[in-house]
Coordinates of C-alpha atoms in Angstrom, one line a residue:
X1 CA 3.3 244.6 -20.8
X2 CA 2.6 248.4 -21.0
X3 CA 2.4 248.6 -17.1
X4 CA 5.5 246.6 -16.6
X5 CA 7.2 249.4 -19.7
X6 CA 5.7 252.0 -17.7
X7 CA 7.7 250.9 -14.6
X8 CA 10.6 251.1 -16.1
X9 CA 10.0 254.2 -17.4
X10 CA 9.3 255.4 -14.1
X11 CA 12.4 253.7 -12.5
X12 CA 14.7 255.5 -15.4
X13 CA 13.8 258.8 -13.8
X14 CA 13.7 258.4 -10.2
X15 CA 16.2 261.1 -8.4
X16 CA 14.9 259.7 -4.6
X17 CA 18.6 259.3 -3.3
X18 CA 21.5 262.3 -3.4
X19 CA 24.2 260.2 -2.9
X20 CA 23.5 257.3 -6.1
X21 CA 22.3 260.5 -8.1
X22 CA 25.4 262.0 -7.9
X23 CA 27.8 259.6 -7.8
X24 CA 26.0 258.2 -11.4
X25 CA 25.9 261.1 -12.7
X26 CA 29.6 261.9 -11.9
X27 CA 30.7 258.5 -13.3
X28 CA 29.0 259.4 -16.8
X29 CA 30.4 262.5 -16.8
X30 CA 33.7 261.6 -16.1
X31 CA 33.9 257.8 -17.5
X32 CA 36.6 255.2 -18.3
X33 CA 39.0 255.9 -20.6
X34 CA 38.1 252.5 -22.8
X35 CA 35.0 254.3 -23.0
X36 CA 35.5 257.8 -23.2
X37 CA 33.7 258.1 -26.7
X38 CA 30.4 256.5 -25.2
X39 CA 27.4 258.9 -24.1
X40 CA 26.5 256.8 -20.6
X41 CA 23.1 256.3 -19.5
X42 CA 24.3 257.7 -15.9
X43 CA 20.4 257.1 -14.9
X44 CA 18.2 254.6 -12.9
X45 CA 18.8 251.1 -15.1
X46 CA 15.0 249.3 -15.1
X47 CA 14.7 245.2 -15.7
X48 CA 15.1 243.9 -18.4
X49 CA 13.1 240.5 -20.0
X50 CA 9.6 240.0 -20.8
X51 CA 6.7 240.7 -18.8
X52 CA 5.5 237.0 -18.8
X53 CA 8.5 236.0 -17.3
X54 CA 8.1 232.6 -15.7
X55 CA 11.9 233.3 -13.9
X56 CA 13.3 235.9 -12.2
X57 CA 16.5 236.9 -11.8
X58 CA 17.9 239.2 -8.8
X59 CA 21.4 240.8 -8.4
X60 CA 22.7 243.6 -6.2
X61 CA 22.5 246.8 -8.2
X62 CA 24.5 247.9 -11.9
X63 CA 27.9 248.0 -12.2
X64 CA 28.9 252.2 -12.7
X65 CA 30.6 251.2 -16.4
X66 CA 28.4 248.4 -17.0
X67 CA 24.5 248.7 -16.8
X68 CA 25.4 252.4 -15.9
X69 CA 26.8 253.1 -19.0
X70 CA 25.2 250.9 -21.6
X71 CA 21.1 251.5 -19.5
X72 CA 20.9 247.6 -19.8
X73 CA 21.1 245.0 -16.6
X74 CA 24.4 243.3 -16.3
X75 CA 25.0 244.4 -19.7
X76 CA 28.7 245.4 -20.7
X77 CA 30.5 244.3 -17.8
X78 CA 32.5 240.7 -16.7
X79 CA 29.5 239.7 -14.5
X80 CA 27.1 240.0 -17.0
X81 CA 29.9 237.9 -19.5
X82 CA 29.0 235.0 -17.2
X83 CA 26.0 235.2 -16.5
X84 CA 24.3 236.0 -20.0
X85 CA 26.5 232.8 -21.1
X86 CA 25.1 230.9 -18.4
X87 CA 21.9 231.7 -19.8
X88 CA 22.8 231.2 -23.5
X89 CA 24.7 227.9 -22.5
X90 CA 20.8 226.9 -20.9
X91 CA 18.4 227.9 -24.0
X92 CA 17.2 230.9 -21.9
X93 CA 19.4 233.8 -24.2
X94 CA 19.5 234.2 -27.9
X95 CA 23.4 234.9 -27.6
X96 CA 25.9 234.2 -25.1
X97 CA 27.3 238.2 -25.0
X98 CA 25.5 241.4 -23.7
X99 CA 27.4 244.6 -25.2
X100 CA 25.0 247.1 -25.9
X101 CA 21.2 247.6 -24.9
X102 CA 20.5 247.8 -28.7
X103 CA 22.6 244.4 -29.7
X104 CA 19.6 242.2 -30.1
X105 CA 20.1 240.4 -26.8
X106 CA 16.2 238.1 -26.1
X107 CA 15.7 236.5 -22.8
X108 CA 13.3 233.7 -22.7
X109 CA 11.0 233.4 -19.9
X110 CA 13.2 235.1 -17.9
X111 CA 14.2 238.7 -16.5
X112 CA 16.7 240.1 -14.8
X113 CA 16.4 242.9 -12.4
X114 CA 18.0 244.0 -8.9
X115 CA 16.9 245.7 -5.4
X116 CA 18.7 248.9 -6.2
X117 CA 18.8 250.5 -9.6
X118 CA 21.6 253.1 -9.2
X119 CA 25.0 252.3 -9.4
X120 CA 26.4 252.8 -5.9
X121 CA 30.1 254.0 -5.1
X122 CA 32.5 251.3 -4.4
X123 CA 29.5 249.0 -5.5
X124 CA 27.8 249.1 -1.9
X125 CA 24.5 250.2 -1.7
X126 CA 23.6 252.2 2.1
X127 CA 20.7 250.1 3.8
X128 CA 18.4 253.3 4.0
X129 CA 19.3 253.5 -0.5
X130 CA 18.6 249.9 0.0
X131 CA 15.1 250.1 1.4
X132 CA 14.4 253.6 -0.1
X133 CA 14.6 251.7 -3.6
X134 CA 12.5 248.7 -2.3
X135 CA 9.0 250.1 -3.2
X136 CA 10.1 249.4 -7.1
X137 CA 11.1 246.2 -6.5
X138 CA 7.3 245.3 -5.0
X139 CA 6.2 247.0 -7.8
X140 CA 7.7 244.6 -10.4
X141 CA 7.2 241.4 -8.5
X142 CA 3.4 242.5 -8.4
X143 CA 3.7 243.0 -12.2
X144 CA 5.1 239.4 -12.8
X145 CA 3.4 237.6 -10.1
X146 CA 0.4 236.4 -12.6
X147 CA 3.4 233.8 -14.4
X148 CA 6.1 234.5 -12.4
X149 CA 7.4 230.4 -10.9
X150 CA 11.1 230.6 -9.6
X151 CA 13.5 233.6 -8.8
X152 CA 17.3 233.5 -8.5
X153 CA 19.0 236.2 -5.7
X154 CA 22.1 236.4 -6.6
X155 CA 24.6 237.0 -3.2
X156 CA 23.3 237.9 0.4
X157 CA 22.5 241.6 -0.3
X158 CA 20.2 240.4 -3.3
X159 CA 18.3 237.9 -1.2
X160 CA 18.5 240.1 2.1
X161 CA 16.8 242.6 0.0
X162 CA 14.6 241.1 -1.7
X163 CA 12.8 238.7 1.0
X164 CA 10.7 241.8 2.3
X165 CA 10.2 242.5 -1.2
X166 CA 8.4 239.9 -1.6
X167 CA 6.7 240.4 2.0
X168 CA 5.6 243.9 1.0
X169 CA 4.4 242.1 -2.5
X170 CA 1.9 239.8 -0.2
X171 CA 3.8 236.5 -0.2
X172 CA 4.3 234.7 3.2
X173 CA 7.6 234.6 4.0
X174 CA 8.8 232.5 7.1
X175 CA 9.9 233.6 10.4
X176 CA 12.7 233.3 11.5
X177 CA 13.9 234.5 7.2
X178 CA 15.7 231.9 5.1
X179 CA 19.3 231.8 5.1
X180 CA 21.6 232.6 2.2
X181 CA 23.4 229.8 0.9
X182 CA 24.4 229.1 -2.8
X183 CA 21.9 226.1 -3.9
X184 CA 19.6 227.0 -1.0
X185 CA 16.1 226.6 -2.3
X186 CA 12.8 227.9 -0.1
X187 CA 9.0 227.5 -1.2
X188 CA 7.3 230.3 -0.6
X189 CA 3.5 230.3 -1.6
X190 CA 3.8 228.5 -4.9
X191 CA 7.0 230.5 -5.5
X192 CA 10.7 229.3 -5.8
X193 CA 13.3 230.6 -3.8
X194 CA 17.0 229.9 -5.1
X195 CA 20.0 231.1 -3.8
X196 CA 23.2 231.4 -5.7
X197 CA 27.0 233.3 -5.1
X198 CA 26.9 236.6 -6.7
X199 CA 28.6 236.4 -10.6
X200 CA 31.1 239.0 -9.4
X201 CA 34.3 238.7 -11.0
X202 CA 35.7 238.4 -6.9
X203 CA 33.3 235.2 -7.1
X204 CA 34.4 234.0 -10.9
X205 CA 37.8 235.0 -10.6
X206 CA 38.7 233.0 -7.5
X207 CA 36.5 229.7 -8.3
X208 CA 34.2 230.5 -5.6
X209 CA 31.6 230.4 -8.2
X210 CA 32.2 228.0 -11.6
X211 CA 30.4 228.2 -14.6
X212 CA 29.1 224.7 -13.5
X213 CA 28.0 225.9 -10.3
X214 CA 26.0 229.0 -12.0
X215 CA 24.6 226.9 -14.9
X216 CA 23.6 224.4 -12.4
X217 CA 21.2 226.5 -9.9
X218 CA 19.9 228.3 -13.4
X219 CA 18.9 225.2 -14.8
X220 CA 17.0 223.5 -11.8
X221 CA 15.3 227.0 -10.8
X222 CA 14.3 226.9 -15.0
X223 CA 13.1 223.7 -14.7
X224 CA 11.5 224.4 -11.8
X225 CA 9.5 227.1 -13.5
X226 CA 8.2 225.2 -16.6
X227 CA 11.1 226.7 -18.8
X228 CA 12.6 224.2 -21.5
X229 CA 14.9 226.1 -22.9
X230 CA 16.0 226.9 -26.8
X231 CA 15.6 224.2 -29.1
X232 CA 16.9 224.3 -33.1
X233 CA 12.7 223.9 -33.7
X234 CA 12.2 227.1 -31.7
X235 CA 14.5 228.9 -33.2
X236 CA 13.2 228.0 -36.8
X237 CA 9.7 229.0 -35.7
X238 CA 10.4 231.5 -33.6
X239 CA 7.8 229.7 -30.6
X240 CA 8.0 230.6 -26.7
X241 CA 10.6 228.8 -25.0
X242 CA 8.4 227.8 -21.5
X243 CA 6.6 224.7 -21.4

């Protein structure tokens, strides 16, 4: 646990790319005007879940007035809305919203973190920011690889990214790579690979990707994992939610 804190420590100060450094910093300085009374984290935003996370949880990289802002993953933003609710709605979240990084938000066996921690302009990360931000990503999957069981890339650039990742991390990861697919599902060395459509709101908006659809891939890669969810005896006694 204190090497995995220490990571994100690390992370929160890296300055290795000009153009996510300024643009994050410009955003925070700047803001939205439904925030304008918020001091914004305008840094690096780490993972976030515990360190014996049996699931893990990939996206693309924060949003600049969500995680960018608050210094939590997919925290105060519409993609987070779904997908902490997808989580909640599974027995994986204590609570169904994700406002602030101080609003008592617990994930249960599973964390959530992405293959670039800046927020990028027009939310597109270059390839070189892309690979440049990689060696953090090894990092962590090293970290959680003693109880780590299923992950969840969420979108193409999340599992694009991640797959030499997990290379660089030692896994065995075929040749020709695994394609994309929502619901695809790879082995990978006594790891689960799942694929699922990005919970962007161009992806929730348009029906491309239902609550039903999300809730659906979460719940097989949980099960998949050895995670059984919140139960009304858990949360009397206050037990780990993994099997």
């Amino acid at each position: 646990m204190d090497a995995l804190a220490d990571l994100d420590r690390r992370i929160s100060g890296c300055r290795a790319c000009p153009r996510l450094v300024e643009w994050r910093e410009e955003v925070a300085r700047t803001k939205r005007a439904a925030f304008a009374d918020w001091t914004y984290w305008g840094r690096p935003v780490p993972g976030f879940g515990p360190a014996d996370a049996r699931m893990l949880i990939v996206g693309l990289a924060p949003a600049a007035h969500g995680g960018n802002r608050t210094g939590r993953m997919f925290t105060g933003d519409r993609s987070g809305d779904v997908l902490y609710q997808a989580l909640y709605d599974i027995g994986l979240a204590s609570q169904p919203t994700a406002l602030t990084a101080d609003d008592g938000l617990e994930l249960y066996g599973v964390r959530v973190t992405s293959p670039v921690h800046c927020a990028p302009p027009a939310n597109k990360p270059t390839p070189g920011e892309r690979d440049t931000c990689r060696p953090w990503l090894v990092q962590e999957l090293n970290l959680l690889r003693p109880t780590l069981r299923t992950v969840v890339m969420l979108g193409a650039f999340g599992w694009q990214a991640a797959l030499p990742a997990f290379a660089e991390a030692g896994w065995s990861v075929p040749r020709p790579r695994p394609v994309f697919g929502h619901g695809a599902r790879v082995p990978l060395d006594g790891l689960e690979l799942f694929g699922c459509f990005h919970v962007s709101q161009r992806n929730t908006f348009t029906g491309k990707l239902t609550p039903e659809m999300l809730r659906e891939v979460l719940g097989t890669a949980a099960k998949a994992a050895g995670l059984r969810g919140r139960t009304d005896e858990n949360e009397a006694t206050g037990l780990p939610y993994d099997g």
